[in-house]
Amino acid sequence: MASSTLTFVRGRCCRLLVYSQSRISILSCLKFQSTSVTGDSSTDLKLIDSPVKIQQKAEKISKAMMAYLEKTRKYDAMMAEEISQYEIGRRHLANIMGTDPETFSQDDIDKAIAYLFPSGLYAKAARPLMKHPYEIFPKKKMAQFGADGRPFHHLFYTTKQNYYSLMHNIAWKVEELKKEEDRSYQRGGVFRNPPILNLKGSSWIDLETLKAQVLEKINEHEHRRFVLLMEHLVAQPFSYKEKDFIMKYRKEYESQLSQFYFPEIETTENGKQFCISTGKRKKAEATLTLWIEGSGKIEINGQDLSFFQSTKERNQLLFPLQFLQKIGKVDFKAEVNGGGTSGQAGAIRLALSRALASFMDESTVEKMRLAGLLTRDLRRKERKKPGQPRARKKKTWKKR
């Protein structure tokens, strides 16, 4: 009896082996259980799943994999065609502009498109463009399951495995930082404040950037949950140890200081630092020399601050020194010509602000920019219009 049972099982295994060669290998899916038969020393082997169920499962998995492979093949063929068309268009565009196609970059393409196809449309998405296909078409995910139908990722059935995997990773990092805090307290007995992670000048990535990173559809609520969890991670005392991970999800502000002019710092024979700057306001032009270490001496066209009779012009001139708390600590000499008193005071103020900014750090210069000290005042008197007493004033209209 035992031998016949064993022969039957072996025959079944042989038939499954022949089937696996025609489809896919499913021998790993076979599960046997051994049971001891009372009254006999032999072992009876039984198959858990019937061959019919295993065959149906294998055919279903095979169709899913075939469908995925077919989609992948079509996508790769489409991208290859788009890339070839892009390269042809790039070379034609380089020939039109009279440049070398081998060194024709994406910036050159954008400038050529803007030159050849000018558009008055306000929406950038509606304007003509020419980008690499990988920048236009969305990325595709790789296969999420194997030939046996089992998903690779343990969070596959959440339907957003990349997003929840990221959240899971952040939560574990928070726990590790808490353990590090406990270990630090146990070693020293007294908790010492670790270095502070400086995140100034950057912000958390927006919803669209997060979607592009996880390649999944994320809504506003899930983005807020992500930001809150990252804020919790940053709030940990030892968060500086995860700086590289945190900065992956931070976006730095675009610096606007590069568009401003700052004079170079020079040094006298006595080792005293100074710089020479210029400023304009209306028709007035000023040239100013600033010594960063001084006693508060001010000279304007050979005179002191009494060069301006009005208190308004004096306050406007001294505002940069008052803003930086440098009154009585620096010396400057200014030569101004053209325009009236208001324009001359504005020109000296701009030159003084530029000279002071050369000696300040980046954070202080940013505060000066926000206060409007580094921006030239382009306002001027509006011209008189024909048929009117002044620029905007009209003649009195009488009905009768």
Short mmCIF file of N, CA and C in Angstrom, two decimals, residues 30 32 42 44 62 136 150 157 166 200-201 204 209 212 214 221 265 279 335 351 377 383 392:
data_model
loop_
_atom_site.label_atom_id
_atom_site.label_comp_id
_atom_site.label_asym_id
_atom_site.label_seq_id
_atom_site.Cartn_x
_atom_site.Cartn_y
_atom_site.Cartn_z
N LEU A 30 4.59 23.63 -4.96
CA LEU A 30 4.07 22.36 -4.46
C LEU A 30 4.39 22.22 -2.98
N PHE A 32 3.99 19.61 0.31
CA PHE A 32 3.70 18.26 0.76
C PHE A 32 3.60 18.27 2.27
N SER A 42 5.48 3.05 7.17
CA SER A 42 5.72 3.89 5.98
C SER A 42 5.12 5.28 6.18
N ASP A 44 3.03 8.47 4.31
CA ASP A 44 2.13 8.77 3.20
C ASP A 44 2.29 10.24 2.83
N SER A 62 0.63 33.88 -15.55
CA SER A 62 1.30 33.99 -16.83
C SER A 62 0.68 35.09 -17.69
N ILE A 136 9.19 64.69 -20.45
CA ILE A 136 7.77 64.94 -20.75
C ILE A 136 6.90 63.77 -20.33
N ARG A 150 3.56 36.56 -6.28
CA ARG A 150 3.77 37.18 -4.98
C ARG A 150 4.45 38.54 -5.16
N TYR A 157 0.10 45.77 -0.94
CA TYR A 157 -1.36 45.84 -0.90
C TYR A 157 -1.88 47.14 -0.29
N LEU A 166 8.28 55.12 2.66
CA LEU A 166 8.97 56.33 3.09
C LEU A 166 8.53 56.76 4.48
N LYS A 200 17.35 76.99 7.53
CA LYS A 200 16.96 78.28 6.99
C LYS A 200 17.36 78.35 5.51
N GLY A 201 16.53 79.04 4.76
CA GLY A 201 16.79 79.17 3.33
C GLY A 201 16.25 78.03 2.50
N TRP A 204 10.05 72.53 2.65
CA TRP A 204 9.72 71.15 2.28
C TRP A 204 9.25 71.11 0.84
N THR A 209 6.36 67.53 -6.44
CA THR A 209 7.71 66.97 -6.32
C THR A 209 7.68 65.63 -5.59
N ALA A 212 6.51 62.96 -7.91
CA ALA A 212 7.55 62.54 -8.85
C ALA A 212 8.58 61.64 -8.19
N VAL A 214 8.04 59.50 -5.47
CA VAL A 214 7.50 58.19 -5.11
C VAL A 214 6.80 57.50 -6.26
N HIS A 221 -3.86 65.58 1.71
CA HIS A 221 -3.84 65.07 3.08
C HIS A 221 -2.60 64.23 3.35
N ILE A 265 36.03 95.04 -1.40
CA ILE A 265 36.67 95.60 -0.21
C ILE A 265 38.16 95.77 -0.47
N GLY A 279 25.77 105.23 -6.38
CA GLY A 279 24.32 105.16 -6.27
C GLY A 279 23.66 106.23 -7.11
N GLU A 335 30.50 112.23 -2.67
CA GLU A 335 30.46 113.30 -3.67
C GLU A 335 29.22 113.09 -4.51
N ALA A 351 24.20 104.23 -2.24
CA ALA A 351 25.64 103.96 -2.24
C ALA A 351 26.12 103.51 -0.87
N ASP A 377 15.60 103.04 -6.27
CA ASP A 377 14.27 103.64 -6.40
C ASP A 377 14.16 104.25 -7.79
N ARG A 383 5.97 112.87 -16.74
CA ARG A 383 5.98 113.99 -17.66
C ARG A 383 4.60 114.60 -17.82
N ARG A 392 -1.35 114.25 -14.57
CA ARG A 392 -2.66 113.63 -14.36
C ARG A 392 -3.78 114.65 -14.21
#
